[in-house]
Coordinates of N, CA and C and ligand atoms in Angstrom, one line a residue:
M5 N 6.4 -7.2 3.6 CA 7.8 -6.9 3.9 C 8.7 -7.1 2.7
Q6 N 9.6 -6.2 2.5 CA 10.5 -6.4 1.3 C 12.0 -6.3 1.9
I7 N 12.8 -7.3 1.6 CA 14.2 -7.3 2.1 C 15.1 -7.0 0.9
G8 N 16.2 -6.4 1.2 CA 17.1 -6.1 0.1 C 18.5 -6.6 0.4
F9 N 19.3 -6.7 -0.7 CA 20.7 -7.2 -0.5 C 21.6 -6.2 -1.2
L10 N 22.5 -5.6 -0.3 CA 23.5 -4.7 -0.8 C 24.7 -5.6 -1.3
G11 N 24.9 -5.8 -2.6 CA 25.8 -6.7 -3.1 C 25.3 -8.2 -3.0
G12 N 24.1 -8.3 -3.6 CA 23.4 -9.6 -3.5 C 23.8 -10.6 -4.6
T13 N 24.8 -10.3 -5.4 CA 25.2 -11.1 -6.5 C 26.2 -12.1 -6.3
G14 N 26.6 -12.3 -5.0 CA 27.6 -13.3 -4.6 C 26.9 -14.5 -4.1
I15 N 27.7 -15.5 -3.6 CA 27.1 -16.8 -3.2 C 26.3 -16.7 -1.9
E16 N 26.8 -15.8 -1.0 CA 26.1 -15.7 0.3 C 24.7 -15.0 0.1
G17 N 24.7 -13.9 -0.7 CA 23.4 -13.3 -1.1 C 22.5 -14.2 -1.8
K18 N 23.1 -15.0 -2.7 CA 22.2 -15.9 -3.4 C 21.4 -16.9 -2.5
G19 N 22.2 -17.5 -1.6 CA 21.5 -18.5 -0.7 C 20.5 -17.9 0.1
L20 N 20.8 -16.7 0.7 CA 19.8 -16.1 1.6 C 18.6 -15.6 0.8
A21 N 18.9 -15.0 -0.4 CA 17.8 -14.4 -1.2 C 16.8 -15.6 -1.6
I22 N 17.4 -16.7 -2.1 CA 16.5 -17.8 -2.5 C 15.7 -18.4 -1.4
R23 N 16.4 -18.5 -0.2 CA 15.7 -19.1 0.9 C 14.6 -18.2 1.4
F24 N 14.8 -16.9 1.4 CA 13.7 -16.0 1.9 C 12.6 -15.9 0.8
A25 N 13.0 -15.9 -0.4 CA 11.9 -15.8 -1.5 C 11.1 -17.1 -1.5
A26 N 11.7 -18.2 -1.2 CA 11.0 -19.5 -1.1 C 10.0 -19.5 0.1
S27 N 10.3 -18.6 1.1 CA 9.4 -18.5 2.2 C 8.5 -17.3 2.1
D28 N 8.3 -16.9 0.8 CA 7.3 -15.9 0.4 C 7.6 -14.5 0.9
V29 N 8.9 -14.2 1.1 CA 9.3 -12.9 1.4 C 9.7 -12.2 0.1
S30 N 9.3 -10.9 0.0 CA 9.7 -10.2 -1.3 C 11.1 -9.8 -1.2
V31 N 11.9 -10.1 -2.2 CA 13.3 -9.9 -2.2 C 13.8 -9.0 -3.3
V32 N 14.8 -8.1 -3.0 CA 15.4 -7.3 -4.0 C 16.9 -7.5 -4.0
I33 N 17.5 -7.9 -5.1 CA 18.9 -8.1 -5.2 C 19.5 -6.7 -5.7
G34 N 20.4 -6.2 -4.9 CA 21.1 -4.9 -5.3 C 22.5 -5.2 -5.8
S35 N 22.9 -4.4 -6.7 CA 24.2 -4.5 -7.3 C 24.7 -3.1 -7.6
R36 N 26.1 -3.0 -7.8 CA 26.6 -1.7 -8.3 C 26.1 -1.5 -9.7
S37 N 25.9 -2.6 -10.4 CA 25.4 -2.5 -11.8 C 23.9 -3.0 -11.8
R38 N 23.0 -2.0 -12.3 CA 21.6 -2.4 -12.3 C 21.4 -3.6 -13.2
E39 N 22.1 -3.6 -14.3 CA 22.0 -4.8 -15.3 C 22.4 -6.1 -14.6
R40 N 23.5 -6.1 -13.8 CA 23.9 -7.3 -13.1 C 22.9 -7.7 -12.1
G41 N 22.3 -6.7 -11.4 CA 21.2 -7.0 -10.4 C 20.0 -7.7 -11.1
V42 N 19.6 -7.2 -12.2 CA 18.4 -7.7 -12.9 C 18.8 -9.2 -13.4
E43 N 19.9 -9.3 -14.0 CA 20.3 -10.6 -14.6 C 20.5 -11.6 -13.5
T44 N 21.0 -11.2 -12.4 CA 21.2 -12.2 -11.2 C 19.8 -12.6 -10.7
A45 N 18.9 -11.6 -10.5 CA 17.6 -11.9 -10.0 C 16.9 -12.9 -11.0
D46 N 17.1 -12.7 -12.3 CA 16.5 -13.6 -13.3 C 17.0 -15.0 -13.0
R47 N 18.3 -15.2 -12.8 CA 18.9 -16.5 -12.6 C 18.3 -17.1 -11.3
Y48 N 18.2 -16.3 -10.2 CA 17.6 -16.9 -9.0 C 16.1 -17.3 -9.2
N49 N 15.4 -16.5 -9.9 CA 14.0 -16.8 -10.2 C 13.9 -18.1 -10.9
T50 N 14.8 -18.4 -11.9 CA 14.8 -19.6 -12.6 C 15.0 -20.8 -11.6
I51 N 15.9 -20.6 -10.7 CA 16.1 -21.7 -9.7 C 14.9 -21.9 -8.9
L52 N 14.3 -20.8 -8.5 CA 13.1 -20.8 -7.6 C 11.8 -21.4 -8.4
G53 N 11.8 -21.2 -9.7 CA 10.7 -21.6 -10.5 C 9.5 -20.6 -10.5
R54 N 9.8 -19.4 -10.0 CA 8.8 -18.3 -10.0 C 9.5 -17.0 -9.9
K55 N 8.7 -15.9 -10.3 CA 9.3 -14.6 -10.3 C 9.1 -13.9 -9.0
S56 N 9.9 -14.2 -8.0 CA 9.7 -13.6 -6.7 C 10.8 -12.6 -6.3
I57 N 11.8 -12.6 -7.1 CA 13.0 -11.7 -6.8 C 13.2 -10.7 -7.8
Q58 N 13.4 -9.4 -7.4 CA 13.7 -8.3 -8.4 C 15.1 -8.0 -8.3
G59 N 15.7 -7.5 -9.4 CA 17.0 -7.0 -9.4 C 17.1 -5.5 -9.7
M60 N 18.0 -4.8 -9.0 CA 18.0 -3.3 -9.1 C 19.5 -2.9 -8.8
S61 N 19.7 -1.6 -9.0 CA 21.0 -1.1 -8.5 C 20.9 -1.0 -7.0
N62 N 22.0 -0.9 -6.3 CA 22.0 -0.8 -4.8 C 21.2 0.5 -4.4
Q63 N 21.3 1.5 -5.1 CA 20.6 2.8 -4.8 C 19.1 2.5 -4.9
E64 N 18.6 1.9 -6.0 CA 17.2 1.7 -6.1 C 16.7 0.7 -5.0
M65 N 17.5 -0.3 -4.7 CA 17.1 -1.2 -3.7 C 16.9 -0.5 -2.4
L66 N 17.8 0.4 -2.0 CA 17.7 1.1 -0.7 C 16.5 2.0 -0.7
A67 N 15.9 2.4 -1.8 CA 14.8 3.2 -1.8 C 13.5 2.4 -1.5
C68 N 13.6 1.1 -1.6 CA 12.3 0.4 -1.4 C 12.4 -0.8 -0.4
C69 N 13.5 -0.9 0.3 CA 13.6 -2.0 1.3 C 13.9 -1.4 2.7
D70 N 13.4 -2.1 3.7 CA 13.6 -1.6 5.1 C 14.6 -2.4 5.8
L71 N 14.7 -3.7 5.5 CA 15.7 -4.6 6.1 C 16.7 -5.0 5.0
I72 N 17.9 -4.7 5.2 CA 18.9 -4.8 4.1 C 20.1 -5.7 4.6
F73 N 20.4 -6.7 3.8 CA 21.6 -7.6 4.1 C 22.8 -6.9 3.4
L74 N 23.9 -6.9 4.2 CA 25.2 -6.4 3.6 C 25.9 -7.7 3.3
T75 N 26.0 -8.1 2.0 CA 26.6 -9.3 1.6 C 27.8 -9.1 0.6
V76 N 28.6 -8.2 1.0 CA 29.8 -7.9 0.2 C 31.0 -8.5 0.9
P77 N 32.2 -8.6 0.2 CA 33.4 -9.1 0.8 C 33.7 -8.2 2.1
P78 N 34.2 -8.8 3.1 CA 34.4 -8.1 4.4 C 35.3 -6.8 4.3
Q79 N 36.3 -6.9 3.4 CA 37.2 -5.8 3.3 C 36.6 -4.7 2.5
Q80 N 35.5 -4.9 1.8 CA 34.8 -3.9 1.0 C 33.6 -3.3 1.7
A81 N 33.3 -3.8 2.9 CA 32.1 -3.4 3.6 C 32.0 -1.9 3.8
V82 N 33.0 -1.3 4.2 CA 33.0 0.2 4.5 C 32.8 0.9 3.1
A83 N 33.6 0.5 2.1 CA 33.5 1.2 0.8 C 32.1 1.0 0.2
A84 N 31.5 -0.2 0.4 CA 30.2 -0.4 -0.1 C 29.1 0.5 0.6
I85 N 29.3 0.7 1.9 CA 28.4 1.6 2.6 C 28.6 3.0 2.2
Q86 N 29.8 3.4 2.1 CA 30.1 4.8 1.7 C 29.6 5.1 0.3
S87 N 29.6 4.1 -0.6 CA 29.2 4.4 -2.0 C 27.7 4.7 -2.1
V88 N 26.9 4.3 -1.1 CA 25.5 4.5 -1.2 C 25.0 5.3 0.1
H89 N 26.0 5.9 0.8 CA 25.7 6.5 2.1 C 24.4 7.4 2.1
D90 N 24.3 8.2 1.0 CA 23.2 9.2 1.0 C 21.9 8.6 0.6
H91 N 21.9 7.3 0.2 CA 20.6 6.7 -0.2 C 20.0 5.9 0.9
F92 N 20.6 5.8 2.0 CA 20.0 5.1 3.2 C 18.9 6.0 3.7
R93 N 17.9 5.4 4.3 CA 16.8 6.2 4.9 C 16.7 5.9 6.4
K94 N 16.3 6.8 7.2 CA 16.1 6.7 8.6 C 15.2 5.5 8.9
G95 N 15.5 4.7 9.9 CA 14.7 3.6 10.3 C 15.1 2.3 9.6
Q96 N 15.9 2.3 8.6 CA 16.3 1.1 8.0 C 17.3 0.3 8.9
I97 N 17.2 -1.0 8.7 CA 18.1 -1.9 9.5 C 19.0 -2.6 8.5
L98 N 20.3 -2.5 8.8 CA 21.3 -3.2 8.0 C 21.8 -4.5 8.7
I99 N 21.7 -5.6 8.0 CA 22.1 -6.9 8.7 C 23.5 -7.3 8.1
D100 N 24.5 -7.2 8.9 CA 25.9 -7.5 8.5 C 26.2 -8.9 8.6
V101 N 26.6 -9.6 7.5 CA 26.9 -11.0 7.5 C 28.4 -11.2 7.4
T102 N 29.2 -10.1 7.2 CA 30.6 -10.2 6.8 C 31.5 -10.9 7.9
V103 N 32.4 -11.6 7.4 CA 33.4 -12.3 8.3 C 34.8 -12.1 7.7
P104 N 35.7 -11.3 8.4 CA 37.0 -11.1 7.9 C 37.9 -12.3 8.1
M105 N 38.2 -13.0 7.1 CA 39.2 -14.1 7.3 C 40.0 -14.3 6.0
L106 N 41.1 -15.0 6.2 CA 41.9 -15.3 5.0 C 42.4 -16.8 5.2
F107 N 42.9 -17.3 4.1 CA 43.4 -18.7 4.2 C 45.0 -18.7 4.1
R108 N 45.6 -19.4 5.1 CA 47.0 -19.5 5.1 C 47.4 -20.9 5.3
Q109 N 48.2 -21.5 4.4 CA 48.6 -22.9 4.5 C 47.5 -23.8 4.8
G110 N 46.4 -23.6 4.0 CA 45.2 -24.5 4.1 C 44.3 -24.3 5.3
R111 N 44.6 -23.3 6.1 CA 43.7 -23.0 7.2 C 43.1 -21.6 7.2
A112 N 41.9 -21.5 7.7 CA 41.2 -20.2 7.7 C 41.8 -19.5 9.0
E113 N 42.0 -18.2 8.8 CA 42.5 -17.4 9.9 C 41.6 -16.2 10.0
Y114 N 41.3 -15.8 11.2 CA 40.6 -14.5 11.4 C 41.5 -13.3 11.2
V115 N 41.0 -12.4 10.5 CA 41.7 -11.1 10.2 C 41.4 -10.1 11.3
E116 N 42.3 -10.0 12.2 CA 42.1 -9.1 13.4 C 41.9 -7.6 12.9
Q117 N 40.9 -7.0 13.5 CA 40.7 -5.6 13.2 C 41.4 -4.7 14.2
E118 N 41.7 -3.5 13.9 CA 42.4 -2.6 14.8 C 41.5 -2.5 16.1
G119 N 42.2 -2.7 17.2 CA 41.5 -2.5 18.5 C 40.7 -3.8 18.9
G120 N 40.9 -4.9 18.1 CA 40.3 -6.1 18.5 C 38.7 -6.1 18.3
I121 N 38.2 -5.1 17.6 CA 36.8 -5.1 17.4 C 36.4 -6.0 16.2
S122 N 35.1 -6.2 16.1 CA 34.6 -7.0 15.0 C 34.5 -6.2 13.7
N123 N 34.3 -6.9 12.6 CA 34.0 -6.1 11.3 C 32.7 -5.3 11.4
S124 N 31.7 -5.9 12.1 CA 30.5 -5.2 12.3 C 30.7 -3.9 13.1
E125 N 31.4 -3.9 14.2 CA 31.6 -2.7 14.9 C 32.4 -1.7 14.1
A126 N 33.4 -2.2 13.3 CA 34.2 -1.3 12.5 C 33.4 -0.5 11.5
L127 N 32.4 -1.2 10.9 CA 31.6 -0.5 9.9 C 30.4 0.3 10.5
A128 N 30.1 0.0 11.7 CA 29.0 0.8 12.4 C 29.2 2.3 12.3
K129 N 30.4 2.7 12.5 CA 30.7 4.1 12.5 C 30.5 4.8 11.2
H130 N 30.4 4.0 10.1 CA 30.2 4.6 8.8 C 28.8 4.7 8.3
L131 N 27.9 4.2 9.2 CA 26.5 4.2 8.8 C 25.8 5.6 9.0
P132 N 24.9 6.0 8.2 CA 24.3 7.3 8.4 C 23.4 7.2 9.7
E133 N 23.2 8.4 10.3 CA 22.4 8.4 11.6 C 21.0 7.9 11.3
G134 N 20.5 7.1 12.2 CA 19.1 6.7 12.1 C 19.0 5.3 11.4
V135 N 20.2 4.8 10.9 CA 20.2 3.4 10.3 C 20.7 2.5 11.4
Q136 N 20.0 1.4 11.7 CA 20.4 0.5 12.8 C 21.2 -0.7 12.2
L137 N 22.1 -1.1 13.0 CA 22.9 -2.2 12.5 C 22.7 -3.5 13.4
A138 N 22.6 -4.6 12.7 CA 22.6 -5.9 13.4 C 23.6 -6.8 12.7
A139 N 24.2 -7.7 13.5 CA 25.1 -8.7 12.9 C 24.3 -10.0 13.1
A140 N 24.2 -10.8 12.0 CA 23.5 -12.1 12.0 C 23.9 -12.9 10.8
F141 N 23.5 -14.1 10.8 CA 23.7 -15.1 9.7 C 25.2 -15.2 9.4
K142 N 26.1 -14.9 10.3 CA 27.5 -14.9 10.0 C 28.0 -16.4 10.1
T143 N 27.3 -17.2 10.8 CA 27.9 -18.6 11.0 C 27.3 -19.6 10.1
I144 N 26.5 -19.2 9.1 CA 25.9 -20.2 8.2 C 26.7 -20.2 6.9
P145 N 27.2 -21.4 6.5 CA 28.0 -21.5 5.3 C 27.1 -21.2 4.0
A146 N 27.7 -20.5 3.1 CA 27.0 -20.2 1.9 C 26.6 -21.5 1.1
H147 N 27.4 -22.5 1.2 CA 27.1 -23.7 0.5 C 25.9 -24.4 1.0
V148 N 25.6 -24.2 2.3 CA 24.4 -24.8 2.8 C 23.2 -24.0 2.4
L149 N 23.3 -22.7 2.5 CA 22.2 -21.7 2.1 C 21.8 -22.0 0.7
E150 N 22.8 -22.2 -0.1 CA 22.6 -22.3 -1.6 C 21.8 -23.5 -2.0
D151 N 21.9 -24.6 -1.2 CA 21.3 -25.8 -1.5 C 19.9 -25.8 -0.8
N152 N 18.9 -25.3 -1.5 CA 17.6 -25.1 -0.9 C 16.9 -26.4 -0.4
A153 N 17.4 -27.5 -1.0 CA 16.9 -28.8 -0.6 C 17.4 -29.3 0.8
E154 N 18.5 -28.7 1.3 CA 19.0 -29.1 2.6 C 18.4 -28.3 3.7
S155 N 17.9 -29.0 4.7 CA 17.3 -28.3 5.9 C 18.4 -27.6 6.6
L156 N 18.2 -26.3 7.0 CA 19.2 -25.6 7.7 C 19.5 -26.1 9.1
N157 N 18.4 -26.5 9.8 CA 18.6 -27.2 11.1 C 19.7 -26.6 12.0
C158 N 19.6 -25.3 12.3 CA 20.6 -24.7 13.1 C 20.1 -23.5 13.8
N159 N 20.9 -22.9 14.6 CA 20.6 -21.6 15.2 C 21.2 -20.5 14.4
I160 N 20.6 -19.3 14.4 CA 21.1 -18.1 13.9 C 21.3 -17.1 15.0
F161 N 22.5 -16.6 15.2 CA 22.8 -15.7 16.3 C 22.6 -14.3 15.8
V162 N 21.8 -13.5 16.6 CA 21.5 -12.1 16.2 C 22.0 -11.2 17.3
C163 N 22.8 -10.2 16.9 CA 23.2 -9.3 17.9 C 23.1 -7.8 17.4
S164 N 22.9 -6.9 18.3 CA 22.7 -5.5 17.9 C 22.7 -4.7 19.1
D165 N 23.1 -3.4 19.0 CA 23.0 -2.5 20.2 C 21.6 -2.0 20.2
S166 N 20.8 -2.2 19.2 CA 19.4 -1.7 19.1 C 18.5 -2.9 19.4
E167 N 17.7 -2.8 20.4 CA 16.8 -3.8 20.8 C 15.7 -4.0 19.7
E168 N 15.4 -2.9 19.1 CA 14.4 -2.9 18.0 C 14.9 -3.7 16.8
A169 N 16.2 -3.4 16.4 CA 16.8 -4.1 15.3 C 17.0 -5.6 15.5
R170 N 17.4 -5.9 16.8 CA 17.6 -7.3 17.1 C 16.3 -8.0 17.0
G171 N 15.2 -7.4 17.5 CA 13.9 -8.0 17.4 C 13.4 -8.2 16.0
A172 N 13.7 -7.2 15.2 CA 13.2 -7.3 13.8 C 14.0 -8.4 13.0
V173 N 15.3 -8.5 13.3 CA 16.1 -9.5 12.6 C 15.7 -10.9 13.1
I174 N 15.5 -11.0 14.4 CA 15.1 -12.4 15.0 C 13.8 -12.8 14.3
E175 N 12.9 -11.9 14.2 CA 11.6 -12.2 13.5 C 11.8 -12.6 12.1
L176 N 12.6 -11.9 11.4 CA 12.9 -12.2 10.0 C 13.6 -13.6 9.9
A177 N 14.6 -13.9 10.7 CA 15.3 -15.2 10.6 C 14.3 -16.3 10.9
G178 N 13.4 -16.0 11.8 CA 12.4 -17.1 12.2 C 11.5 -17.5 11.1
I179 N 11.4 -16.7 10.0 CA 10.6 -17.1 8.9 C 11.2 -18.3 8.2
L180 N 12.5 -18.5 8.2 CA 13.1 -19.6 7.5 C 12.8 -20.9 8.2
P181 N 12.5 -21.9 7.5 CA 12.2 -23.2 8.1 C 13.4 -23.8 8.8
A182 N 13.2 -24.5 9.9 CA 14.2 -25.2 10.6 C 15.4 -24.3 11.0
V183 N 15.0 -23.1 11.4 CA 16.0 -22.2 11.9 C 15.4 -21.7 13.2
R184 N 16.3 -21.7 14.3 CA 15.9 -21.0 15.5 C 16.8 -19.9 15.8
P185 N 16.3 -18.6 15.6 CA 17.2 -17.5 15.9 C 17.4 -17.3 17.4
L186 N 18.5 -16.9 17.8 CA 18.8 -16.7 19.2 C 19.3 -15.2 19.4
D187 N 18.8 -14.6 20.5 CA 19.2 -13.3 20.9 C 20.6 -13.3 21.5
A188 N 21.6 -12.9 20.8 CA 23.0 -13.0 21.2 C 23.5 -11.7 21.9
G189 N 22.6 -10.8 22.1 CA 22.9 -9.5 22.9 C 23.5 -8.4 22.0
N190 N 24.3 -7.6 22.6 CA 24.8 -6.4 21.9 C 25.8 -6.7 20.8
L191 N 26.1 -5.7 20.0 CA 26.9 -5.9 18.8 C 28.3 -6.4 19.1
I192 N 28.8 -6.2 20.4 CA 30.1 -6.7 20.7 C 30.2 -8.2 20.5
T193 N 29.0 -8.9 20.6 CA 29.1 -10.4 20.4 C 29.5 -10.7 18.9
A194 N 29.5 -9.8 18.0 CA 29.9 -10.1 16.7 C 31.4 -10.5 16.7
R195 N 32.2 -10.1 17.7 CA 33.6 -10.5 17.8 C 33.7 -12.0 17.9
T196 N 32.7 -12.6 18.7 CA 32.7 -14.0 18.9 C 32.1 -14.7 17.7
L197 N 31.1 -14.2 17.1 CA 30.4 -14.8 16.0 C 31.3 -14.9 14.8
E198 N 32.1 -13.9 14.6 CA 33.0 -13.9 13.4 C 34.1 -15.0 13.6
R199 N 34.5 -15.1 14.8 CA 35.5 -16.2 15.1 C 34.9 -17.6 15.0
M200 N 33.7 -17.7 15.5 CA 33.0 -19.0 15.4 C 32.9 -19.5 13.9
T201 N 32.7 -18.5 13.0 CA 32.7 -18.9 11.6 C 34.0 -19.5 11.1
V202 N 35.1 -18.9 11.6 CA 36.4 -19.4 11.3 C 36.6 -20.8 11.8
L203 N 36.1 -21.1 13.0 CA 36.2 -22.5 13.5 C 35.4 -23.4 12.6
A204 N 34.2 -23.0 12.3 CA 33.3 -23.9 11.4 C 34.0 -24.2 10.1
V205 N 34.7 -23.2 9.5 CA 35.3 -23.4 8.2 C 36.5 -24.4 8.4
N206 N 37.2 -24.2 9.5 CA 38.4 -25.1 9.7 C 37.9 -26.6 10.0
L207 N 36.8 -26.7 10.7 CA 36.2 -28.0 10.9 C 35.8 -28.7 9.6
N208 N 35.2 -27.8 8.7 CA 34.8 -28.3 7.4 C 36.0 -28.9 6.7
R209 N 37.1 -28.2 6.8 CA 38.3 -28.6 6.0 C 38.9 -29.9 6.6
K210 N 38.9 -29.9 8.0 CA 39.4 -31.1 8.7 C 38.6 -32.4 8.3
Y211 N 37.3 -32.2 8.4 CA 36.4 -33.4 8.2 C 35.9 -33.5 6.7
K212 N 36.5 -32.7 5.8 CA 36.1 -32.8 4.4 C 34.6 -32.7 4.2
K213 N 34.0 -31.7 4.8 CA 32.6 -31.3 4.7 C 32.4 -29.9 4.2
K214 N 31.2 -29.5 4.0 CA 31.0 -28.1 3.6 C 29.9 -27.4 4.5
G215 N 29.3 -28.2 5.3 CA 28.1 -27.6 6.0 C 28.1 -27.4 7.5
A216 N 29.3 -27.3 8.1 CA 29.4 -27.1 9.5 C 28.7 -25.8 9.9
R217 N 27.8 -26.0 10.9 CA 27.1 -24.8 11.4 C 26.7 -25.1 12.9
Y218 N 26.1 -24.2 13.6 CA 25.9 -24.3 15.0 C 24.4 -24.6 15.4
R219 N 24.3 -25.5 16.3 CA 23.0 -25.8 17.0 C 23.3 -25.9 18.5
I220 N 22.7 -25.0 19.3 CA 23.0 -25.0 20.7 C 22.0 -26.0 21.4
E221 N 22.5 -26.8 22.3 CA 21.7 -27.7 23.1 C 21.5 -27.0 24.4
G222 N 20.4 -27.3 25.1 CA 20.2 -26.8 26.5 C 19.4 -25.5 26.6
L223 N 19.0 -25.0 25.5 CA 18.2 -23.7 25.6 C 16.8 -23.9 25.2
Ligands
NAP305 N1 30.9 -18.0 2.0 C1 30.4 -18.3 3.2 O1 30.2 -19.4 3.6 C2 30.1 -17.1 4.2 C3 29.5 -17.4 5.5 C4 29.2 -16.4 6.3 C5 29.4 -15.1 5.9 N2 30.0 -14.9 4.7 C6 30.2 -13.5 4.3 O2 29.3 -13.1 3.2 C7 29.8 -12.0 2.5 C8 29.6 -12.2 1.1 O3 30.3 -13.3 0.6 P1 30.3 -13.7 -1.0 O4 31.3 -14.8 -1.1 O5 28.9 -13.8 -1.4 O6 31.0 -12.4 -1.5 P2 31.5 -12.0 -3.0 O7 30.9 -13.0 -4.0 O8 33.0 -11.9 -3.0 O9 30.9 -10.5 -3.2 C9 29.5 -10.3 -3.2 C10 29.2 -9.1 -4.0 O10 29.7 -7.9 -3.4 C11 29.7 -6.9 -4.3 N3 30.9 -6.0 -4.1 C12 32.2 -6.4 -4.2 N4 33.0 -5.3 -3.9 C13 32.2 -4.3 -3.6 C14 32.4 -2.9 -3.3 N5 33.6 -2.4 -3.2 N6 31.3 -2.1 -3.1 C15 30.0 -2.6 -3.3 N7 29.8 -3.9 -3.6 C16 30.8 -4.7 -3.8 C17 29.7 -7.5 -5.7 O11 28.5 -7.2 -6.3 P3 28.3 -6.3 -7.6 O12 29.6 -6.4 -8.3 O13 27.2 -6.9 -8.3 O14 28.0 -5.0 -7.0 C18 29.8 -9.0 -5.4 O15 29.1 -9.8 -6.3 C19 31.3 -11.9 2.9 O16 31.5 -10.8 3.7 C20 31.6 -13.2 3.7 O17 32.5 -13.0 4.8 C21 30.3 -15.8 3.8

């Protein structure tokens, strides 16, 4: 299996890429600049201590990966998809991690989308036919992902309107140690997940921590 990152050069892509590569998954970092993709992959490989991550342009990454994380800023998600629209292939699964929020007076606030829908639902309409969308990994802080020495010890909520995509992403998430992926149902659940992230960010601020994340008891 080879997973890719559309915009894998930021902190969220970094944490996920290194965690999956450390679990022996083949990883490709995509970037708008091939050079930046290669240079970023080299840096991640140095952290990993082995050459498990490749760097490419986003277009090249889409040509060789079936499961692709969308790890760009939330307000750039549609533009990012549109810029490589014709390079997607039928059967690919896009995993959206974006959370639209802003900071006002020291607090995180959710950025409401028109019609009250989630960022995931908003970008779904821009995907080429045959590409399936899942929303997942939205509630894990990048700072935790980035510190590979820290056990994740949490749940990952996966939602999608495609049962096949949900199953594939649950299987993928289950590769990570100390992670229990949960089937969170249809894509509409992304509305809840995105807001849960805002709560976690504000709890971090209140309690002066960086690692607030979710673990459900009773399941
Ligand atoms: N930080 C957290 O704790 C956290 C938690 C959960 C979810 N998230 C979500 O994770 C996502 C990524 O966060 P981040 O902080 O890693 O993002 P970031 O560093 O701001 O951006 C990641 C990469 O996106 C690419 N990019 C930017 N604008 C683009 C555009 N118009 N088209 C295509 N690519 C573009 C850039 O890569 P190139 O210039 O190399 O192309 C950039 O390095 C966000 O949506 C955020 O909401 C973050």
